[in-house]
């Protein structure tokens, strides 16, 4: 007997054993295996479909988040723009109010200055009149201290002036 050449009886029984095992496997094992492979294929297909759906949902969520982010940025820009406009308007109104208040204060100051000016002019005129009266009084005293004839002439001259002024009025 050689190790490499099998005996004919052994070959026969091995073939029969193989056929029985193959038949049992074909009847009971292969359907289970194919069913399990089909189930595995179906599971893989469902997993791939679920992964595709998840990818679509993820893409949709990304688009929605991008749209929300853009909307938030636009809203932020609009809010900042409105705030800047409001700030500019408030500054403009404050400047206008300050200008109006300044004009009012300038007008009041001009009025006070004019009143003080008029008061000063009245005071100056009063003082000038008083000085004129004092000077005239001194001149009259000096003239009256002279001779009687010059006094008489001065009195007559003054009476004539007074009469001519009353006649004019």
Coordinates of N, CA, C and O in Angstrom, one line a residue:
X1 N 0.8 -1.2 0.0 CA 0.0 0.0 0.0 C 0.8 1.3 0.0 O 1.7 1.4 0.8
X2 N 0.4 2.0 -0.8 CA 1.2 3.2 -0.9 C 0.4 4.4 -0.3 O -0.9 4.4 -0.2
X3 N 1.1 5.3 0.2 CA 0.4 6.4 0.9 C -0.3 7.3 -0.1 O -1.3 8.0 0.3
X4 N 0.2 7.4 -1.3 CA -0.4 8.3 -2.2 C -1.6 7.7 -3.0 O -2.4 8.5 -3.5
X5 N -1.7 6.5 -3.1 CA -2.8 5.9 -3.9 C -3.8 5.3 -2.9 O -3.4 4.4 -2.1
X6 N -5.0 5.8 -2.9 CA -6.0 5.2 -1.9 C -6.5 3.9 -2.4 O -6.5 3.6 -3.6
X7 N -7.0 3.2 -1.5 CA -7.6 1.9 -1.8 C -9.0 2.1 -2.3 O -9.6 3.1 -2.1
X8 N -9.4 1.2 -3.2 CA -10.7 1.4 -3.9 C -11.8 1.3 -2.9 O -12.8 2.1 -3.0
X9 N -11.8 0.6 -1.9 CA -12.9 0.5 -0.9 C -13.0 1.8 -0.1 O -14.0 2.3 0.2
X10 N -11.8 2.3 0.2 CA -11.8 3.5 1.0 C -12.3 4.6 0.1 O -13.1 5.5 0.6
X11 N -12.0 4.6 -1.2 CA -12.5 5.7 -2.0 C -14.0 5.6 -2.2 O -14.7 6.6 -2.2
X12 N -14.5 4.4 -2.2 CA -16.0 4.2 -2.3 C -16.7 4.7 -1.1 O -17.6 5.5 -1.2
X13 N -16.2 4.3 0.1 CA -16.9 4.8 1.3 C -16.7 6.3 1.5 O -17.6 6.9 2.1
X14 N -15.6 6.8 1.1 CA -15.4 8.2 1.2 C -16.4 9.0 0.3 O -16.9 10.0 0.7
X15 N -16.6 8.5 -0.9 CA -17.5 9.1 -1.8 C -18.9 9.0 -1.2 O -19.7 10.0 -1.3
X16 N -19.3 7.9 -0.7 CA -20.6 7.7 -0.1 C -20.8 8.7 1.1 O -21.8 9.4 1.2
X17 N -19.8 8.7 1.9 CA -19.8 9.6 3.1 C -19.9 11.1 2.6 O -20.7 11.9 3.2
X18 N -19.2 11.4 1.6 CA -19.2 12.8 1.1 C -20.6 13.1 0.5 O -21.2 14.2 0.7
X19 N -21.2 12.1 -0.2 CA -22.5 12.3 -0.8 C -23.6 12.5 0.3 O -24.5 13.3 0.2
X20 N -23.5 11.7 1.4 CA -24.5 11.8 2.5 C -24.3 13.2 3.2 O -25.3 13.9 3.4
X21 N -23.1 13.5 3.4 CA -22.8 14.8 4.1 C -23.3 16.0 3.2 O -23.9 16.9 3.6
X22 N -23.0 15.8 1.9 CA -23.4 16.8 0.9 C -24.9 16.9 0.8 O -25.5 18.0 0.8
X23 N -25.6 15.8 0.8 CA -27.0 15.7 0.8 C -27.6 16.4 2.0 O -28.6 17.1 1.9
X24 N -27.1 16.0 3.2 CA -27.6 16.6 4.4 C -27.4 18.1 4.4 O -28.3 18.9 4.8
X25 N -26.2 18.5 4.0 CA -25.9 19.9 3.9 C -26.8 20.6 2.9 O -27.4 21.7 3.2
X26 N -27.1 20.0 1.8 CA -27.9 20.5 0.7 C -29.3 20.7 1.2 O -30.1 21.6 0.9
X27 N -29.8 19.6 2.0 CA -31.2 19.6 2.5 C -31.3 20.6 3.7 O -32.3 21.3 3.8
X28 N -30.4 20.5 4.6 CA -30.6 21.3 5.9 C -29.6 22.5 6.0 O -30.0 23.5 6.5
X29 N -28.4 22.4 5.5 CA -27.4 23.4 5.8 C -27.4 24.5 4.8 O -27.4 25.7 5.2
X30 N -27.5 24.2 3.5 CA -27.4 25.3 2.5 C -28.6 26.2 2.5 O -28.4 27.4 2.4
X31 N -29.8 25.7 2.7 CA -30.9 26.7 2.8 C -30.7 27.6 4.0 O -31.0 28.8 3.9
X32 N -30.2 27.1 5.1 CA -30.0 28.0 6.3 C -28.9 29.0 5.9 O -29.0 30.2 6.2
X33 N -27.9 28.5 5.3 CA -26.7 29.4 5.0 C -27.2 30.4 4.0 O -26.9 31.6 4.1
X34 N -27.9 30.0 2.9 CA -28.4 31.0 1.9 C -29.4 32.0 2.5 O -29.4 33.2 2.2
X35 N -30.3 31.4 3.4 CA -31.2 32.3 4.1 C -30.4 33.3 4.9 O -30.7 34.6 4.9
X36 N -29.4 32.9 5.6 CA -28.6 33.8 6.5 C -27.8 34.8 5.6 O -27.7 36.0 5.9
X37 N -27.3 34.4 4.4 CA -26.6 35.3 3.5 C -27.6 36.3 3.0 O -27.3 37.5 2.9
X38 N -28.8 35.8 2.6 CA -29.9 36.7 2.1 C -30.3 37.7 3.2 O -30.4 39.0 2.9
X39 N -30.4 37.2 4.4 CA -30.8 38.1 5.5 C -29.6 39.2 5.7 O -29.9 40.3 6.0
X40 N -28.4 38.6 5.6 CA -27.3 39.5 5.8 C -27.2 40.6 4.7 O -27.0 41.8 4.9
X41 N -27.5 40.1 3.5 CA -27.6 41.1 2.3 C -28.7 42.1 2.5 O -28.5 43.3 2.3
X42 N -29.9 41.6 3.0 CA -31.0 42.6 3.3 C -30.6 43.5 4.4 O -30.9 44.7 4.3
X43 N -30.0 43.0 5.4 CA -29.5 43.9 6.5 C -28.5 44.9 6.0 O -28.6 46.1 6.4
X44 N -27.6 44.5 5.2 CA -26.6 45.4 4.6 C -27.3 46.4 3.8 O -27.0 47.6 3.8
X45 N -28.3 46.0 2.9 CA -29.0 46.9 2.1 C -29.8 47.9 2.9 O -29.8 49.1 2.6
X46 N -30.4 47.4 4.0 CA -31.2 48.3 4.8 C -30.2 49.3 5.5 O -30.5 50.5 5.7
X47 N -29.1 48.8 5.9 CA -28.1 49.7 6.6 C -27.6 50.7 5.6 O -27.4 51.9 6.0
X48 N -27.3 50.3 4.3 CA -26.9 51.3 3.3 C -28.0 52.3 3.0 O -27.7 53.5 2.9
X49 N -29.2 51.8 2.9 CA -30.4 52.7 2.7 C -30.5 53.7 3.9 O -30.7 54.9 3.7
X50 N -30.3 53.2 5.1 CA -30.4 54.0 6.3 C -29.2 55.0 6.3 O -29.4 56.2 6.7
X51 N -28.1 54.6 5.9 CA -26.9 55.5 5.8 C -27.1 56.6 4.8 O -26.8 57.7 5.0
X52 N -27.7 56.1 3.6 CA -28.0 57.1 2.6 C -29.0 58.1 3.1 O -28.9 59.4 2.9
X53 N -30.1 57.7 3.8 CA -31.1 58.5 4.4 C -30.5 59.5 5.4 O -30.7 60.7 5.5
X54 N -29.6 58.9 6.2 CA -28.9 59.7 7.2 C -28.0 60.8 6.5 O -28.0 61.9 7.0
X55 N -27.4 60.4 5.4 CA -26.6 61.4 4.7 C -27.4 62.5 4.1 O -27.1 63.7 4.1
X56 N -28.6 62.1 3.6 CA -29.5 63.1 3.0 C -30.0 64.0 4.1 O -30.1 65.2 4.0
X57 N -30.4 63.4 5.3 CA -30.8 64.2 6.4 C -29.7 65.1 6.9 O -29.9 66.3 7.2
X58 N -28.5 64.6 6.9 CA -27.3 65.4 7.4 C -27.1 66.6 6.4 O -26.9 67.7 6.8
X59 N -27.2 66.3 5.1 CA -27.1 67.3 4.1 C -28.2 68.4 4.3 O -27.9 69.6 4.2
X60 N -29.4 67.9 4.5 CA -30.5 68.8 4.7 C -30.3 69.7 6.0 O -30.5 70.9 6.0
X61 N -29.8 69.0 7.0 CA -29.5 69.7 8.3 C -28.4 70.8 8.1 O -28.5 71.9 8.6
X62 N -27.4 70.4 7.3 CA -26.3 71.3 7.0 C -26.9 72.5 6.2 O -26.5 73.7 6.5
X63 N -27.8 72.3 5.2 CA -28.3 73.4 4.5 C -29.2 74.2 5.4 O -29.1 75.5 5.3
X64 N -30.0 73.6 6.3 CA -30.8 74.4 7.2 C -29.9 75.2 8.1 O -30.2 76.4 8.4
X65 N -28.9 74.6 8.6 CA -28.0 75.3 9.6 C -27.3 76.4 8.8 O -27.1 77.5 9.4
X66 N -26.9 76.2 7.6 CA -26.3 77.3 6.8 C -27.3 78.4 6.6 O -26.9 79.6 6.7
X67 N -28.6 78.0 6.3 CA -29.6 79.1 6.1 C -29.9 79.8 7.4 O -30.0 81.1 7.4
X68 N -29.9 79.1 8.5 CA -30.1 79.7 9.8 C -29.0 80.6 10.1 O -29.2 81.8 10.6
X69 N -27.7 80.2 9.9 CA -26.6 81.0 10.1 C -26.6 82.2 9.3 O -26.3 83.3 9.8
X70 N -26.9 82.1 8.0 CA -27.0 83.3 7.1 C -28.1 84.2 7.6 O -27.9 85.4 7.7
X71 N -29.2 83.7 8.0 CA -30.3 84.5 8.5 C -29.9 85.2 9.8 O -30.2 86.4 10.0
X72 N -29.1 84.5 10.7 CA -28.7 85.2 11.9 C -27.6 86.3 11.6 O -27.7 87.3 12.2
X73 N -26.8 86.0 10.6 CA -25.8 87.0 10.2 C -26.5 88.2 9.6 O -26.2 89.4 9.9
X74 N -27.5 88.0 8.8 CA -28.3 89.1 8.2 C -29.0 89.9 9.3 O -29.0 91.1 9.3
X75 N -29.6 89.1 10.2 CA -30.3 89.8 11.3 C -29.3 90.6 12.2 O -29.6 91.7 12.5
X76 N -28.2 90.0 12.4 CA -27.1 90.8 13.2 C -26.7 92.0 12.4 O -26.6 93.1 13.0
X77 N -26.5 91.9 11.1 CA -26.1 93.1 10.3 C -27.2 94.1 10.4 O -26.9 95.3 10.5
X78 N -28.5 93.7 10.3 CA -29.6 94.6 10.3 C -29.7 95.3 11.6 O -29.9 96.5 11.7
X79 N -29.5 94.5 12.7 CA -29.6 95.1 14.1 C -28.4 96.1 14.3 O -28.6 97.2 14.8
X80 N -27.2 95.8 13.8 CA -26.1 96.7 13.9 C -26.3 97.9 13.1 O -26.0 99.0 13.5
X81 N -26.9 97.8 11.9 CA -27.2 98.9 11.0 C -28.2 99.8 11.7 O -28.0 101.0 11.7
X82 N -29.3 99.2 12.3 CA -30.3 100.0 13.0 C -29.7 100.7 14.2 O -30.0 101.9 14.4
X83 N -28.8 100.0 14.9 CA -28.2 100.6 16.1 C -27.3 101.8 15.6 O -27.3 102.9 16.3
X84 N -26.6 101.6 14.5 CA -25.7 102.7 14.0 C -26.6 103.9 13.6 O -26.3 105.1 13.9
X85 N -27.7 103.6 12.9 CA -28.6 104.7 12.4 C -29.2 105.4 13.6 O -29.3 106.6 13.6
X86 N -29.6 104.6 14.6 CA -30.2 105.2 15.8 C -29.1 106.1 16.5 O -29.4 107.2 17.0
X87 N -27.9 105.6 16.6 CA -26.8 106.4 17.3 C -26.6 107.6 16.5 O -26.4 108.7 17.1
X88 N -26.5 107.6 15.2 CA -26.3 108.8 14.4 C -27.5 109.7 14.6 O -27.3 111.0 14.7
X89 N -28.7 109.2 14.6 CA -29.9 110.1 14.7 C -29.8 110.7 16.1 O -30.1 111.9 16.3
X90 N -29.5 110.0 17.2 CA -29.4 110.5 18.5 C -28.3 111.6 18.6 O -28.6 112.7 19.2
X91 N -27.2 111.3 18.0 CA -26.1 112.3 18.0 C -26.6 113.6 17.2 O -26.3 114.7 17.7
X92 N -27.2 113.4 16.1 CA -27.7 114.5 15.3 C -28.7 115.4 16.1 O -28.7 116.6 16.2
X93 N -29.7 114.7 16.8 CA -30.7 115.4 17.6 C -30.0 116.1 18.8 O -30.4 117.2 19.1
X94 N -29.0 115.4 19.4 CA -28.3 116.1 20.5 C -27.6 117.4 20.0 O -27.6 118.4 20.7
X95 N -27.0 117.3 18.8 CA -26.3 118.4 18.3 C -27.3 119.5 18.0 O -27.0 120.7 18.2
X96 N -28.4 119.2 17.4 CA -29.5 120.2 17.1 C -30.0 120.8 18.4 O -30.1 122.1 18.5
X97 N -30.2 120.0 19.4 CA -30.6 120.6 20.7 C -29.5 121.5 21.3 O -29.9 122.5 21.9
X98 N -28.3 121.1 21.2 CA -27.2 121.9 21.7 C -27.1 123.2 21.0 O -26.9 124.3 21.6
X99 N -27.3 123.1 19.6 CA -27.2 124.3 18.8 C -28.4 125.3 19.2 O -28.2 126.5 19.3
X100 N -29.6 124.7 19.4 CA -30.8 125.5 19.8 C -30.5 126.1 21.1 O -30.8 127.3 21.3
X101 N -30.0 125.3 22.1 CA -29.7 125.9 23.4 C -28.7 127.0 23.3 O -28.8 128.0 24.0
X102 N -27.7 126.8 22.5 CA -26.6 127.8 22.4 C -27.2 129.1 21.8 O -26.9 130.2 22.3
X103 N -28.1 128.9 20.7 CA -28.7 130.1 20.2 C -29.6 130.8 21.2 O -29.6 132.1 21.3
X104 N -30.3 130.1 22.0 CA -31.1 130.6 23.0 C -30.3 131.4 24.1 O -30.6 132.5 24.4
X105 N -29.2 130.8 24.5 CA -28.3 131.4 25.5 C -27.6 132.6 24.9 O -27.5 133.7 25.6
X106 N -27.3 132.6 23.6 CA -26.7 133.7 22.9 C -27.7 134.9 22.8 O -27.3 136.0 23.0
X107 N -28.9 134.5 22.5 CA -30.0 135.6 22.4 C -30.2 136.2 23.8 O -30.3 137.4 23.9
X108 N -30.2 135.3 24.9 CA -30.4 135.9 26.2 C -29.2 136.8 26.6 O -29.4 137.8 27.2
X109 N -28.0 136.3 26.2 CA -26.8 137.1 26.5 C -26.8 138.4 25.8 O -26.5 139.5 26.3
X110 N -27.3 138.4 24.5 CA -27.4 139.6 23.7 C -28.4 140.5 24.3 O -28.1 141.7 24.4
X111 N -29.5 140.0 24.8 CA -30.5 140.8 25.5 C -30.0 141.4 26.7 O -30.2 142.7 27.0
X112 N -29.3 140.7 27.5 CA -28.7 141.2 28.8 C -27.6 142.3 28.4 O -27.5 143.3 29.1
X113 N -26.8 142.0 27.4 CA -25.8 143.0 27.0 C -26.5 144.3 26.5 O -26.0 145.4 26.9
X114 N -27.5 144.1 25.7 CA -28.2 145.3 25.2 C -28.8 146.1 26.4 O -28.8 147.3 26.5
X115 N -29.4 145.4 27.4 CA -30.0 146.0 28.6 C -28.9 146.8 29.4 O -29.1 147.9 29.8
X116 N -27.8 146.1 29.5 CA -26.7 146.7 30.3 C -26.1 147.9 29.5 O -25.8 149.0 30.1
X117 N -26.1 147.8 28.2 CA -25.7 148.9 27.3 C -26.6 150.1 27.5 O -26.1 151.3 27.7
X118 N -27.9 149.9 27.4 CA -28.9 150.9 27.6 C -28.8 151.6 29.0 O -28.8 152.8 29.1
X119 N -28.6 150.7 30.0 CA -28.5 151.2 31.3 C -27.2 152.1 31.5 O -27.2 153.1 32.1
X120 N -26.1 151.6 30.8 CA -24.9 152.4 30.9 C -25.0 153.7 30.1 O -24.5 154.7 30.6
X121 N -25.7 153.7 29.0 CA -25.9 154.9 28.3 C -26.8 155.9 29.1 O -26.5 157.1 29.1
X122 N -27.8 155.4 29.7 CA -28.6 156.3 30.6 C -27.8 156.9 31.7 O -27.8 158.1 32.0
X123 N -27.0 156.0 32.3 CA -26.1 156.5 33.4 C -25.1 157.5 32.9 O -24.8 158.5 33.6
X124 N -24.5 157.2 31.7 CA -23.5 158.2 31.1 C -24.2 159.5 30.8 O -23.7 160.6 31.1
X125 N -25.4 159.5 30.3 CA -26.2 160.7 30.0 C -26.5 161.5 31.2 O -26.4 162.7 31.3
X126 N -26.9 160.7 32.3 CA -27.2 161.4 33.5 C -26.0 162.0 34.1 O -26.0 163.2 34.5
X127 N -24.8 161.3 34.1 CA -23.6 161.9 34.6 C -23.2 163.1 33.7 O -22.7 164.1 34.3
X128 N -23.4 163.0 32.4 CA -23.0 164.1 31.5 C -23.9 165.3 31.8 O -23.4 166.5 31.9
X129 N -25.2 165.1 32.1 CA -26.1 166.2 32.4 C -25.6 166.8 33.7 O -25.6 168.0 33.9
X130 N -25.3 166.0 34.7 CA -24.9 166.5 36.0 C -23.6 167.3 35.8 O -23.5 168.4 36.5
X131 N -22.7 166.8 35.0 CA -21.4 167.5 34.8 C -21.7 168.8 34.1 O -21.1 169.9 34.5
X132 N -22.6 168.8 33.1 CA -23.0 170.0 32.4 C -23.6 171.0 33.4 O -23.2 172.2 33.3
X133 N -24.5 170.6 34.2 CA -25.1 171.5 35.2 C -24.0 172.0 36.2 O -24.0 173.2 36.5
X134 N -23.1 171.1 36.6 CA -22.1 171.6 37.5 C -21.2 172.6 36.8 O -20.8 173.7 37.4
X135 N -20.8 172.4 35.6 CA -20.0 173.3 34.9 C -20.7 174.6 34.7 O -20.2 175.7 34.9
X136 N -22.0 174.5 34.2 CA -22.8 175.7 34.0 C -22.9 176.5 35.3 O -22.8 177.7 35.3
X137 N -23.1 175.8 36.4 CA -23.2 176.5 37.7 C -21.9 177.2 38.1 O -22.0 178.4 38.5
X138 N -20.8 176.6 37.8 CA -19.5 177.2 38.1 C -19.3 178.4 37.2 O -18.8 179.5 37.7
X139 N -19.7 178.3 35.9 CA -19.5 179.4 35.0 C -20.4 180.5 35.5 O -20.0 181.7 35.5
X140 N -21.7 180.2 35.8 CA -22.6 181.2 36.3 C -22.1 181.9 37.5 O -22.2 183.1 37.7
X141 N -21.6 181.2 38.4 CA -21.0 181.8 39.7 C -19.9 182.7 39.3 O -19.8 183.8 39.9
X142 N -19.1 182.3 38.4 CA -17.9 183.2 38.0 C -18.4 184.4 37.3 O -18.0 185.5 37.6
X143 N -19.4 184.2 36.4 CA -19.9 185.4 35.7 C -20.7 186.3 36.7 O -20.7 187.5 36.5
X144 N -21.4 185.7 37.6 CA -22.2 186.5 38.5 C -21.3 187.3 39.5 O -21.7 188.2 40.1
X145 N -20.1 186.8 39.7 CA -19.2 187.4 40.7 C -18.6 188.7 40.0 O -18.0 189.5 40.7
X146 N -18.7 188.9 38.8 CA -18.2 190.1 38.1 C -19.1 191.3 38.4 O -19.9 191.2 39.3
X147 N -19.0 192.2 37.6 CA -19.8 193.5 37.9 C -21.2 193.3 37.7 O -21.7 192.4 37.1
X148 N -22.0 194.3 38.3 CA -23.4 194.2 38.2 C -23.9 194.4 36.8 O -25.0 193.8 36.5
X149 N -23.3 195.2 36.0 CA -23.7 195.4 34.7 C -23.6 194.1 33.9 O -24.5 193.8 33.1
X150 N -22.5 193.4 34.0 CA -22.4 192.1 33.3 C -23.4 191.1 33.8 O -23.9 190.3 33.0
X151 N -23.8 191.1 35.1 CA -24.8 190.2 35.6 C -26.1 190.6 35.0 O -26.9 189.7 34.6
X152 N -26.4 191.8 35.0 CA -27.7 192.3 34.4 C -27.8 191.9 32.9 O -28.8 191.4 32.5
X153 N -26.7 192.0 32.2 CA -26.7 191.7 30.8 C -26.9 190.2 30.6 O -27.6 189.7 29.7
X154 N -26.2 189.4 31.4 CA -26.3 188.0 31.3 C -27.7 187.5 31.7 O -28.3 186.6 31.0
X155 N -28.4 188.1 32.7 CA -29.7 187.7 33.1 C -30.7 188.0 31.9 O -31.5 187.2 31.6
X156 N -30.5 189.2 31.3 CA -31.4 189.5 30.2 C -31.2 188.6 29.0 O -32.1 188.2 28.4
X157 N -30.0 188.3 28.8 CA -29.7 187.4 27.6 C -30.3 186.0 27.9 O -30.9 185.4 27.0
X158 N -30.2 185.5 29.1 CA -30.7 184.2 29.4 C -32.2 184.2 29.3 O -32.9 183.3 28.8
X159 N -32.9 185.3 29.8 CA -34.3 185.5 29.7 C -34.8 185.5 28.2 O -35.8 184.8 27.9
X160 N -34.0 186.2 27.4 CA -34.4 186.2 26.0 C -34.3 184.8 25.4 O -35.1 184.4 24.6
X161 N -33.3 184.0 25.7 CA -33.1 182.7 25.2 C -34.2 181.8 25.7 O -34.7 181.0 24.9
X162 N -34.6 181.9 26.9 CA -35.7 181.1 27.4 C -37.0 181.4 26.7 O -37.8 180.6 26.3
X163 N -37.2 182.7 26.5 CA -38.5 183.2 25.8 C -38.5 182.7 24.4 O -39.5 182.3 23.9
X164 N -37.3 182.7 23.7 CA -37.3 182.3 22.3 C -37.5 180.8 22.2 O -38.1 180.3 21.3
X165 N -37.0 180.0 23.2 CA -37.2 178.6 23.2 C -38.6 178.2 23.4 O -39.2 177.3 22.9
X166 N -39.3 178.9 24.4 CA -40.7 178.6 24.7 C -41.5 179.0 23.5 O -42.6 178.4 23.2
X167 N -41.1 180.0 22.8 CA -41.9 180.5 21.6 C -41.8 179.4 20.5 O -42.7 179.2 19.7
X168 N -40.7 178.8 20.4 CA -40.4 177.8 19.3 C -41.2 176.5 19.6 O -41.7 175.8 18.7
X169 N -41.4 176.2 20.9 CA -42.1 174.9 21.2 C -43.5 175.2 21.2 O -44.5 174.6 20.9

